[in-house]
mmCIF file of C-alpha atoms in Angstrom:
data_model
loop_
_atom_site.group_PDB
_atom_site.id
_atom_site.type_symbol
_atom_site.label_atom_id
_atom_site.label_comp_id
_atom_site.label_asym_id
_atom_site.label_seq_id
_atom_site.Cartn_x
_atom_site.Cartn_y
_atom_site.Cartn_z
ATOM 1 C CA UNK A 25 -2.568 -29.630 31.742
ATOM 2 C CA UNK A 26 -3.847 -26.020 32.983
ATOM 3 C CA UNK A 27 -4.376 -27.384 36.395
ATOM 4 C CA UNK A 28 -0.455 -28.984 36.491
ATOM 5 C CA UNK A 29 1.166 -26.044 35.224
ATOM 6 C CA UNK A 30 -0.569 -23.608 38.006
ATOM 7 C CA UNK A 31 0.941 -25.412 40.776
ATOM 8 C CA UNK A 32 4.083 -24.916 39.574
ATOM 9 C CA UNK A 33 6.506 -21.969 41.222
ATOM 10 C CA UNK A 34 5.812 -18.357 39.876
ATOM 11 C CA UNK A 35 9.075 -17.675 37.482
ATOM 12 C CA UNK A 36 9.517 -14.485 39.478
ATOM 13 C CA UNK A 37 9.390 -16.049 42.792
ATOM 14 C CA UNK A 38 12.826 -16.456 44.683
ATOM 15 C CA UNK A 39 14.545 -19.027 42.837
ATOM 16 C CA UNK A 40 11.936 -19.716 40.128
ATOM 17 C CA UNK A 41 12.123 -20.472 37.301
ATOM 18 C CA UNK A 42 10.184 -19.624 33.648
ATOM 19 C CA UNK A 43 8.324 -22.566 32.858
ATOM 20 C CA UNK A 44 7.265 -23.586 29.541
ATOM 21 C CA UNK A 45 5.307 -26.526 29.104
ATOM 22 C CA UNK A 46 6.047 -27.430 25.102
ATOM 23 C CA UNK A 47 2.792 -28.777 23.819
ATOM 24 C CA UNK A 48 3.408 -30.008 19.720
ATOM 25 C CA UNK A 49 6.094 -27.288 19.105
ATOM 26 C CA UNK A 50 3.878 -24.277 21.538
ATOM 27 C CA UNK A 51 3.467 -23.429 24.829
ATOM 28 C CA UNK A 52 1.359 -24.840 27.246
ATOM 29 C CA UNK A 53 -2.376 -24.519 26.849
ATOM 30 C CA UNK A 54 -1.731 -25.554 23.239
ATOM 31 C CA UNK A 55 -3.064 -28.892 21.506
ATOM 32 C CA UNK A 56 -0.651 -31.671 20.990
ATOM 33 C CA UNK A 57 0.646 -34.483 23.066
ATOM 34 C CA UNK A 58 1.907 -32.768 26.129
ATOM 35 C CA UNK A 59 5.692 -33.066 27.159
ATOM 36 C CA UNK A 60 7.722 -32.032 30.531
ATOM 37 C CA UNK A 61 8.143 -28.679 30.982
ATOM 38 C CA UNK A 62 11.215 -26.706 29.627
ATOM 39 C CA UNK A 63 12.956 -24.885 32.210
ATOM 40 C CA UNK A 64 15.101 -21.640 31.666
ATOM 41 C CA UNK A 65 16.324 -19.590 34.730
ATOM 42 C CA UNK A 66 15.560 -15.899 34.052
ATOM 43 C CA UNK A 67 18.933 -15.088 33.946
ATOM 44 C CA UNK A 68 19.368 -16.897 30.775
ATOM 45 C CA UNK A 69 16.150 -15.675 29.514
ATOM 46 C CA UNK A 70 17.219 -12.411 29.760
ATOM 47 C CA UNK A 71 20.479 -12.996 28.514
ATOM 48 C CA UNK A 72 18.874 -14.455 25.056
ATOM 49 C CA UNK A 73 16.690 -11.989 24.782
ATOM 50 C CA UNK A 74 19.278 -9.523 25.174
ATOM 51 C CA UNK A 75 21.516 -11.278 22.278
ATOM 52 C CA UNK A 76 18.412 -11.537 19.999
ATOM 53 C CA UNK A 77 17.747 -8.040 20.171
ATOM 54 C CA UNK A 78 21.899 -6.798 19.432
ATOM 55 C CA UNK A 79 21.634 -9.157 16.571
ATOM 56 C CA UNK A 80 18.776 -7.413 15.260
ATOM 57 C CA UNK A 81 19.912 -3.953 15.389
ATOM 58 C CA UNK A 82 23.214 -5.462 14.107
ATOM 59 C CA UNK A 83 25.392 -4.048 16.441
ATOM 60 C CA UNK A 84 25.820 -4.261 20.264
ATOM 61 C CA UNK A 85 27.752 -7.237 22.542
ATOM 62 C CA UNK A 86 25.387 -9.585 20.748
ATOM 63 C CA UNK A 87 27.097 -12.385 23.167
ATOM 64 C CA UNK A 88 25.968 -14.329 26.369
ATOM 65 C CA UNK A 89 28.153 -14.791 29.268
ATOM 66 C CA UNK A 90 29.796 -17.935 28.575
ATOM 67 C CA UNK A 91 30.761 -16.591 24.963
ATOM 68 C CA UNK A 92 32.083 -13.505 26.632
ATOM 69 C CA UNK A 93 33.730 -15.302 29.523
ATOM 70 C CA UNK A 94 35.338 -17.987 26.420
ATOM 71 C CA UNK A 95 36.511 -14.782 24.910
ATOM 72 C CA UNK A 96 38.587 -13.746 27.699
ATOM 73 C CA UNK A 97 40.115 -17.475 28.133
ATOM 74 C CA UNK A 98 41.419 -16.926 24.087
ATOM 75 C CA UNK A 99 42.669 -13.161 25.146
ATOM 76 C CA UNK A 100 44.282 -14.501 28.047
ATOM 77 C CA UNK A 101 46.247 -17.234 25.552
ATOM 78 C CA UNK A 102 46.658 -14.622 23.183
ATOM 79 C CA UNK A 103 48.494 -12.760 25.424
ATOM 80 C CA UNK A 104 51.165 -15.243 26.789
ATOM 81 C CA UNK A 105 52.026 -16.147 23.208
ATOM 82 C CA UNK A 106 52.587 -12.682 22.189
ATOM 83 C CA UNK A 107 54.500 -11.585 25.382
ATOM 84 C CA UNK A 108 52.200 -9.107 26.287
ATOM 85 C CA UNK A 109 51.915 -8.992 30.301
ATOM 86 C CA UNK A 110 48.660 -9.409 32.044
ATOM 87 C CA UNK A 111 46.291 -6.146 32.642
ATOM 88 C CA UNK A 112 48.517 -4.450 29.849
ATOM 89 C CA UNK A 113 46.283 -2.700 27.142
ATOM 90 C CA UNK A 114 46.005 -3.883 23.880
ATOM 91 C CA UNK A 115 45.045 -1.307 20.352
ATOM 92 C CA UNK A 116 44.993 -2.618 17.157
ATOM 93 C CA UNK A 117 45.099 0.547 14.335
ATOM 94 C CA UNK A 118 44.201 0.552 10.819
ATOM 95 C CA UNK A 119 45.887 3.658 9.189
ATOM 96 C CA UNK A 120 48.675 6.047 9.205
ATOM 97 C CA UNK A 121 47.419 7.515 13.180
ATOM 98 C CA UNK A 122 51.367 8.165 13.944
ATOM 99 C CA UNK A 123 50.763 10.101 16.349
ATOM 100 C CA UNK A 124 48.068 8.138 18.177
ATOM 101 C CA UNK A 125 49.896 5.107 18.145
ATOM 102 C CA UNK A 126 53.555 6.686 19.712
ATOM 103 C CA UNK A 127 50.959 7.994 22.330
ATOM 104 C CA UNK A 128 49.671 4.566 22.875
ATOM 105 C CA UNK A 129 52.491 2.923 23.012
ATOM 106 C CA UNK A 130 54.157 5.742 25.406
ATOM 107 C CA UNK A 131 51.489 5.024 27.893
ATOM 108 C CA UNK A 132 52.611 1.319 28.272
ATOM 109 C CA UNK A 133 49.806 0.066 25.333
ATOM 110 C CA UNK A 134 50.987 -2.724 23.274
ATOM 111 C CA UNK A 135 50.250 -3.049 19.098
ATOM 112 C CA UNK A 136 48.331 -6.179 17.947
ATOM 113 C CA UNK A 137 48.782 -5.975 13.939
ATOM 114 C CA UNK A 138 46.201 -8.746 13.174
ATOM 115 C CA UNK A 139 43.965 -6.078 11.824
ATOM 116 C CA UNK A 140 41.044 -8.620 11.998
ATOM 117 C CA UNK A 141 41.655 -9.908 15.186
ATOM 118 C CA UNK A 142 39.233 -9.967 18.104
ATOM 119 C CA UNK A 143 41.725 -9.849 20.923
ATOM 120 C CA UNK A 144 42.086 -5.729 21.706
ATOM 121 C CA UNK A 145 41.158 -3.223 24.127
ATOM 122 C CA UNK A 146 41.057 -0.585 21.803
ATOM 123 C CA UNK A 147 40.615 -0.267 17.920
ATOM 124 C CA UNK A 148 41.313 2.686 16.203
ATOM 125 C CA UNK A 149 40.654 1.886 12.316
ATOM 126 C CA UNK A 150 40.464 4.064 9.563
ATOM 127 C CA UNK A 151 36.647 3.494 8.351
ATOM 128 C CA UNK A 152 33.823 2.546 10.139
ATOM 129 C CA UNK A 153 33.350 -0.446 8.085
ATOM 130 C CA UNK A 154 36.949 -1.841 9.376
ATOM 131 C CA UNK A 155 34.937 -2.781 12.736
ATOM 132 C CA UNK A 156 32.547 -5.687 12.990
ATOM 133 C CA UNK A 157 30.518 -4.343 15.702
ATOM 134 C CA UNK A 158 28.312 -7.646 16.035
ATOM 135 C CA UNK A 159 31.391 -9.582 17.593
ATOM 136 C CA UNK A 160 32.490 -6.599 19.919
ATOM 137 C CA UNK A 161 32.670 -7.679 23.616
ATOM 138 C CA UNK A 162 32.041 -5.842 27.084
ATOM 139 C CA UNK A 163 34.891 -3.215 27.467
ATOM 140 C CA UNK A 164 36.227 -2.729 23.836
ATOM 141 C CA UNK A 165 36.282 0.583 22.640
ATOM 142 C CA UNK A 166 35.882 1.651 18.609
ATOM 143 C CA UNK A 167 36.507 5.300 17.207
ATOM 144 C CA UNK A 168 33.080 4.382 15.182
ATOM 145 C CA UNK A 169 29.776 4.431 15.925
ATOM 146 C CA UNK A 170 27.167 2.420 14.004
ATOM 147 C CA UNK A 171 23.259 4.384 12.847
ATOM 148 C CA UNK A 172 22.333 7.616 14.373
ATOM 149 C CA UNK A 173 25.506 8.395 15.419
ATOM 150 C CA UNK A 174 26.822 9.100 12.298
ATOM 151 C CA UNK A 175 25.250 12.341 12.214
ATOM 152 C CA UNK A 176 27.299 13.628 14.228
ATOM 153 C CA UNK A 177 30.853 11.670 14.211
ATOM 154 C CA UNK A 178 31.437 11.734 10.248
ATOM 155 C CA UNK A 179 31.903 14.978 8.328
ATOM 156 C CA UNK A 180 29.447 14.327 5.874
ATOM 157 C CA UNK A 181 26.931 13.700 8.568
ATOM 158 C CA UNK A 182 27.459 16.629 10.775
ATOM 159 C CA UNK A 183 27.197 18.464 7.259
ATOM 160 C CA UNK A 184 23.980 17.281 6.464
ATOM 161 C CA UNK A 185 22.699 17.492 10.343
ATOM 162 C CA UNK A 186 23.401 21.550 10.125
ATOM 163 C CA UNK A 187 21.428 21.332 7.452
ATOM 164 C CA UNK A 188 18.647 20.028 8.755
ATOM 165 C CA UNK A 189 19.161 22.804 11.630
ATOM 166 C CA UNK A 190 16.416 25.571 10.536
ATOM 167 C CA UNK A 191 13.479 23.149 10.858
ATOM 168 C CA UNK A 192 14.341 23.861 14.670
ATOM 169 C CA UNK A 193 16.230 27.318 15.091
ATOM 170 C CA UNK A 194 16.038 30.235 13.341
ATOM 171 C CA UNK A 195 19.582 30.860 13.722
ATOM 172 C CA UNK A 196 21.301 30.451 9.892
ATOM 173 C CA UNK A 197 24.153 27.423 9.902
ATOM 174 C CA UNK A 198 26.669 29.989 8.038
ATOM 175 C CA UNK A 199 26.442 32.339 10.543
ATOM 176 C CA UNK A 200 28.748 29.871 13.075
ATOM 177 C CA UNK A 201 29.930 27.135 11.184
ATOM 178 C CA UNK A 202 31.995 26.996 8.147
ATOM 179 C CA UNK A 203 30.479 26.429 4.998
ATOM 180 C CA UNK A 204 30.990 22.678 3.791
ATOM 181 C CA UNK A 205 29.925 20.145 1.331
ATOM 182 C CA UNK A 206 29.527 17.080 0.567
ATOM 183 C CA UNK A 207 31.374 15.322 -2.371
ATOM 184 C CA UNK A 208 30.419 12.029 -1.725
ATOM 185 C CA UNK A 209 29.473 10.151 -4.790
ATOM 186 C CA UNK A 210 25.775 9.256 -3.837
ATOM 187 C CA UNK A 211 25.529 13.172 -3.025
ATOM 188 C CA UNK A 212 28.104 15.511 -5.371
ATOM 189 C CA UNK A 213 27.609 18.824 -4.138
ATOM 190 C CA UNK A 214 30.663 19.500 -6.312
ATOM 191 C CA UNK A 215 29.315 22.460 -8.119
ATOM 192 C CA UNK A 216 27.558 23.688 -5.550
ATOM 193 C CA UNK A 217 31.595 23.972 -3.968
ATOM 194 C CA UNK A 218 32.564 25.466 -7.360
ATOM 195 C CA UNK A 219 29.840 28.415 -7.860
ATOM 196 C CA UNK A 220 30.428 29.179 -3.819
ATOM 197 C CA UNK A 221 34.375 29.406 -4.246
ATOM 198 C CA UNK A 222 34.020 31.613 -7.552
ATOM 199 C CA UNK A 223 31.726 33.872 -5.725
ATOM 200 C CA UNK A 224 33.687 33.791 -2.310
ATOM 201 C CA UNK A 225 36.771 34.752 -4.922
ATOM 202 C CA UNK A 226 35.014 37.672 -6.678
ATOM 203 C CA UNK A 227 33.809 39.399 -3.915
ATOM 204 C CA UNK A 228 37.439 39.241 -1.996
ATOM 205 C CA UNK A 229 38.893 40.954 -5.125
ATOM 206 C CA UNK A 230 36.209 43.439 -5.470
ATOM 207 C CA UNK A 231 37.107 44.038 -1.703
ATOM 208 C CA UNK A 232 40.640 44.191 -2.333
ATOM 209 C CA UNK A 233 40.257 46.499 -4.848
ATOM 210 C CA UNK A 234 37.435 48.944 -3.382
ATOM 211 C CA UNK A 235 40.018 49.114 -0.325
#
Protein backbone atom coordinates (compact mmCIF):
# COMPACT_ATOMS: atom_id res chain seq x y z
CA UNK A 1 0.00 0.00 0.00
CA UNK A 2 0.77 3.95 -0.09
CA UNK A 3 1.17 3.95 3.60
CA UNK A 4 3.90 0.71 3.43
CA UNK A 5 5.85 2.04 0.72
CA UNK A 6 6.41 5.63 2.58
CA UNK A 7 8.10 4.10 5.41
CA UNK A 8 10.44 2.65 3.41
CA UNK A 9 14.23 4.34 3.09
CA UNK A 10 14.47 7.34 0.58
CA UNK A 11 16.51 5.68 -2.57
CA UNK A 12 18.86 8.63 -2.22
CA UNK A 13 19.49 8.24 1.37
CA UNK A 14 22.97 6.70 2.40
CA UNK A 15 22.71 3.24 1.43
CA UNK A 16 19.19 3.26 -0.07
CA UNK A 17 17.95 1.81 -2.30
CA UNK A 18 15.19 2.54 -5.41
CA UNK A 19 12.22 0.80 -4.46
CA UNK A 20 9.63 -0.38 -6.72
CA UNK A 21 6.72 -1.97 -5.44
CA UNK A 22 5.41 -4.11 -8.77
CA UNK A 23 1.67 -3.96 -8.59
CA UNK A 24 0.10 -6.34 -11.84
CA UNK A 25 3.13 -5.55 -14.13
CA UNK A 26 3.36 -1.33 -12.70
CA UNK A 27 4.64 0.42 -10.05
CA UNK A 28 3.30 0.90 -6.85
CA UNK A 29 0.13 2.90 -6.45
CA UNK A 30 -1.15 0.80 -9.36
CA UNK A 31 -4.20 -1.76 -9.21
CA UNK A 32 -3.42 -5.40 -9.09
CA UNK A 33 -2.56 -7.84 -6.41
CA UNK A 34 0.35 -6.25 -4.71
CA UNK A 35 3.82 -8.10 -4.57
CA UNK A 36 7.25 -7.37 -2.49
CA UNK A 37 9.03 -4.68 -3.57
CA UNK A 38 11.81 -4.89 -6.29
CA UNK A 39 14.98 -3.57 -5.17
CA UNK A 40 17.77 -2.07 -7.48
CA UNK A 41 20.78 -0.18 -5.91
CA UNK A 42 21.25 3.09 -7.84
CA UNK A 43 24.34 2.08 -9.06
CA UNK A 44 22.77 -0.45 -11.21
CA UNK A 45 20.03 1.82 -12.07
CA UNK A 46 22.24 4.08 -13.44
CA UNK A 47 24.26 1.67 -15.06
CA UNK A 48 21.00 0.36 -17.14
CA UNK A 49 19.98 3.41 -17.88
CA UNK A 50 23.23 4.29 -19.15
CA UNK A 51 23.30 0.99 -21.51
CA UNK A 52 19.70 1.72 -22.68
CA UNK A 53 20.51 5.00 -23.81
CA UNK A 54 24.17 3.80 -25.94
CA UNK A 55 21.93 1.23 -27.44
CA UNK A 56 19.66 3.75 -28.64
CA UNK A 57 21.96 6.10 -30.21
CA UNK A 58 23.66 2.90 -31.49
CA UNK A 59 26.94 3.60 -30.53
CA UNK A 60 28.73 4.19 -27.17
CA UNK A 61 30.14 1.35 -24.39
CA UNK A 62 26.57 0.10 -24.46
CA UNK A 63 27.92 -2.45 -21.58
CA UNK A 64 27.51 -2.69 -17.69
CA UNK A 65 30.32 -3.41 -15.46
CA UNK A 66 30.25 -7.01 -15.17
CA UNK A 67 30.13 -7.30 -19.13
CA UNK A 68 33.05 -4.95 -19.23
CA UNK A 69 34.91 -6.52 -16.33
CA UNK A 70 34.02 -10.34 -18.34
CA UNK A 71 35.60 -8.64 -21.26
CA UNK A 72 38.84 -8.08 -19.71
CA UNK A 73 38.90 -11.82 -18.16
CA UNK A 74 38.59 -13.04 -22.26
CA UNK A 75 41.47 -10.26 -23.16
CA UNK A 76 43.47 -11.42 -20.43
CA UNK A 77 43.11 -15.30 -21.97
CA UNK A 78 43.49 -13.94 -25.23
CA UNK A 79 46.61 -12.72 -24.44
CA UNK A 80 48.46 -15.75 -22.85
CA UNK A 81 47.43 -17.84 -25.84
CA UNK A 82 48.79 -15.50 -28.29
CA UNK A 83 52.07 -14.71 -26.37
CA UNK A 84 51.43 -11.28 -26.05
CA UNK A 85 52.82 -10.02 -22.49
CA UNK A 86 50.63 -8.32 -20.02
CA UNK A 87 50.10 -4.28 -20.28
CA UNK A 88 51.49 -4.68 -23.96
CA UNK A 89 49.20 -2.82 -26.54
CA UNK A 90 47.23 -4.51 -28.86
CA UNK A 91 45.99 -2.79 -32.80
CA UNK A 92 44.19 -4.68 -35.07
CA UNK A 93 44.34 -2.82 -38.88
CA UNK A 94 42.20 -3.27 -41.77
CA UNK A 95 44.12 -1.94 -44.88
CA UNK A 96 47.36 -1.32 -46.50
CA UNK A 97 48.43 1.54 -43.30
CA UNK A 98 52.29 0.33 -43.82
CA UNK A 99 53.46 2.86 -42.35
CA UNK A 100 51.19 3.02 -39.30
CA UNK A 101 51.58 -0.41 -38.52
CA UNK A 102 55.86 -0.50 -38.64
CA UNK A 103 55.21 2.54 -36.26
CA UNK A 104 53.06 0.46 -34.07
CA UNK A 105 54.87 -2.26 -33.94
CA UNK A 106 58.27 -0.12 -33.37
CA UNK A 107 56.75 1.23 -30.26
CA UNK A 108 56.46 -2.30 -28.67
CA UNK A 109 52.47 -2.72 -30.09
CA UNK A 110 51.60 -6.15 -31.04
CA UNK A 111 49.20 -7.13 -34.41
CA UNK A 112 45.97 -9.08 -33.70
CA UNK A 113 44.83 -10.16 -37.42
CA UNK A 114 41.33 -11.39 -36.35
CA UNK A 115 39.92 -8.42 -38.11
CA UNK A 116 36.59 -9.05 -36.23
CA UNK A 117 37.88 -9.60 -33.04
CA UNK A 118 36.99 -7.71 -29.87
CA UNK A 119 40.24 -8.12 -28.02
CA UNK A 120 42.39 -4.67 -29.10
CA UNK A 121 43.51 -1.51 -27.78
CA UNK A 122 43.49 0.14 -30.89
CA UNK A 123 41.70 -0.37 -34.34
CA UNK A 124 42.71 1.30 -37.22
CA UNK A 125 40.31 -0.03 -40.17
CA UNK A 126 39.88 1.17 -43.44
CA UNK A 127 35.98 2.26 -43.38
CA UNK A 128 33.97 3.32 -40.76
CA UNK A 129 31.64 0.54 -41.23
CA UNK A 130 34.65 -2.07 -40.36
CA UNK A 131 33.94 -1.00 -36.55
CA UNK A 132 30.95 -2.17 -34.57
CA UNK A 133 30.83 0.64 -32.26
CA UNK A 134 27.88 -0.94 -30.09
CA UNK A 135 30.35 -3.66 -28.65
CA UNK A 136 33.31 -1.13 -28.08
CA UNK A 137 34.53 -1.17 -24.42
CA UNK A 138 36.06 1.56 -21.97
CA UNK A 139 39.58 2.44 -23.37
CA UNK A 140 39.45 1.26 -27.08
CA UNK A 141 40.26 3.68 -29.51
CA UNK A 142 38.72 3.73 -33.41
CA UNK A 143 40.05 6.10 -36.29
CA UNK A 144 36.03 6.50 -36.89
CA UNK A 145 33.58 8.36 -35.48
CA UNK A 146 29.88 7.48 -35.74
CA UNK A 147 26.88 10.74 -36.65
CA UNK A 148 27.91 14.28 -36.41
CA UNK A 149 31.28 13.63 -36.56
CA UNK A 150 31.41 12.77 -39.90
CA UNK A 151 31.27 16.22 -40.94
CA UNK A 152 34.27 16.80 -40.17
CA UNK A 153 36.51 13.41 -40.22
CA UNK A 154 35.45 12.16 -43.87
CA UNK A 155 36.29 14.14 -47.00
CA UNK A 156 33.02 14.18 -48.32
CA UNK A 157 31.74 15.59 -45.10
CA UNK A 158 34.15 18.33 -44.48
CA UNK A 159 33.23 19.08 -48.27
CA UNK A 160 29.77 19.48 -47.74
CA UNK A 161 30.31 21.28 -44.10
CA UNK A 162 32.33 24.25 -46.12
CA UNK A 163 29.54 24.36 -47.93
CA UNK A 164 27.24 24.98 -45.59
CA UNK A 165 29.84 27.77 -44.32
CA UNK A 166 28.14 31.14 -45.77
CA UNK A 167 24.90 30.66 -43.81
CA UNK A 168 27.40 31.80 -40.94
CA UNK A 169 30.45 33.85 -42.43
CA UNK A 170 30.68 35.93 -45.13
CA UNK A 171 34.04 34.80 -45.88
CA UNK A 172 33.81 32.63 -49.49
CA UNK A 173 35.07 28.71 -48.90
CA UNK A 174 37.40 29.13 -52.19
CA UNK A 175 39.08 31.84 -50.89
CA UNK A 176 41.10 29.30 -48.19
CA UNK A 177 40.32 25.96 -49.01
CA UNK A 178 40.79 24.05 -52.11
CA UNK A 179 38.06 23.52 -54.30
CA UNK A 180 36.61 19.83 -53.95
CA UNK A 181 33.79 17.62 -54.83
CA UNK A 182 32.01 15.07 -54.15
CA UNK A 183 31.73 11.95 -56.45
CA UNK A 184 29.96 9.84 -54.31
CA UNK A 185 27.25 7.96 -56.02
CA UNK A 186 24.19 9.28 -53.95
CA UNK A 187 25.77 12.87 -54.78
CA UNK A 188 27.87 12.95 -58.41
CA UNK A 189 29.18 16.26 -58.56
CA UNK A 190 31.14 14.76 -61.47
CA UNK A 191 30.40 17.43 -63.96
CA UNK A 192 30.40 19.97 -61.79
CA UNK A 193 34.52 18.62 -61.46
CA UNK A 194 34.54 18.52 -65.29
CA UNK A 195 33.16 22.19 -66.30
CA UNK A 196 35.55 23.57 -63.19
CA UNK A 197 38.77 21.71 -64.58
CA UNK A 198 37.99 22.87 -68.32
CA UNK A 199 37.63 26.35 -67.10
CA UNK A 200 40.60 26.19 -64.51
CA UNK A 201 42.51 24.80 -67.93
CA UNK A 202 41.43 27.64 -70.27
CA UNK A 203 42.16 30.38 -68.26
CA UNK A 204 45.91 28.96 -67.35
CA UNK A 205 46.53 28.86 -71.15
CA UNK A 206 45.07 32.16 -71.85
CA UNK A 207 47.54 33.19 -68.98
CA UNK A 208 50.31 31.41 -70.43
CA UNK A 209 49.85 32.88 -73.50
CA UNK A 210 48.98 36.68 -72.55
CA UNK A 211 52.43 36.33 -70.53
Amino acid sequence: SRAALSALPSPYSPGGARAYGVTGGHEAGGGGSAVPPVWLRPSVSRERERERESSALGFGFGTTRSMFDDWKREFAAWRHRHGVPEGAKVFIMTGSYDDVRSSLVARGWHENLDPDSRYFDLKWALKARDIDHRRLREGQIVNHFVGAASALTTKSGLCRSLRSLHWYAGTPVDSFFPRCYDLAAESDETRSFHVDFKWGLAASTLRRGLL
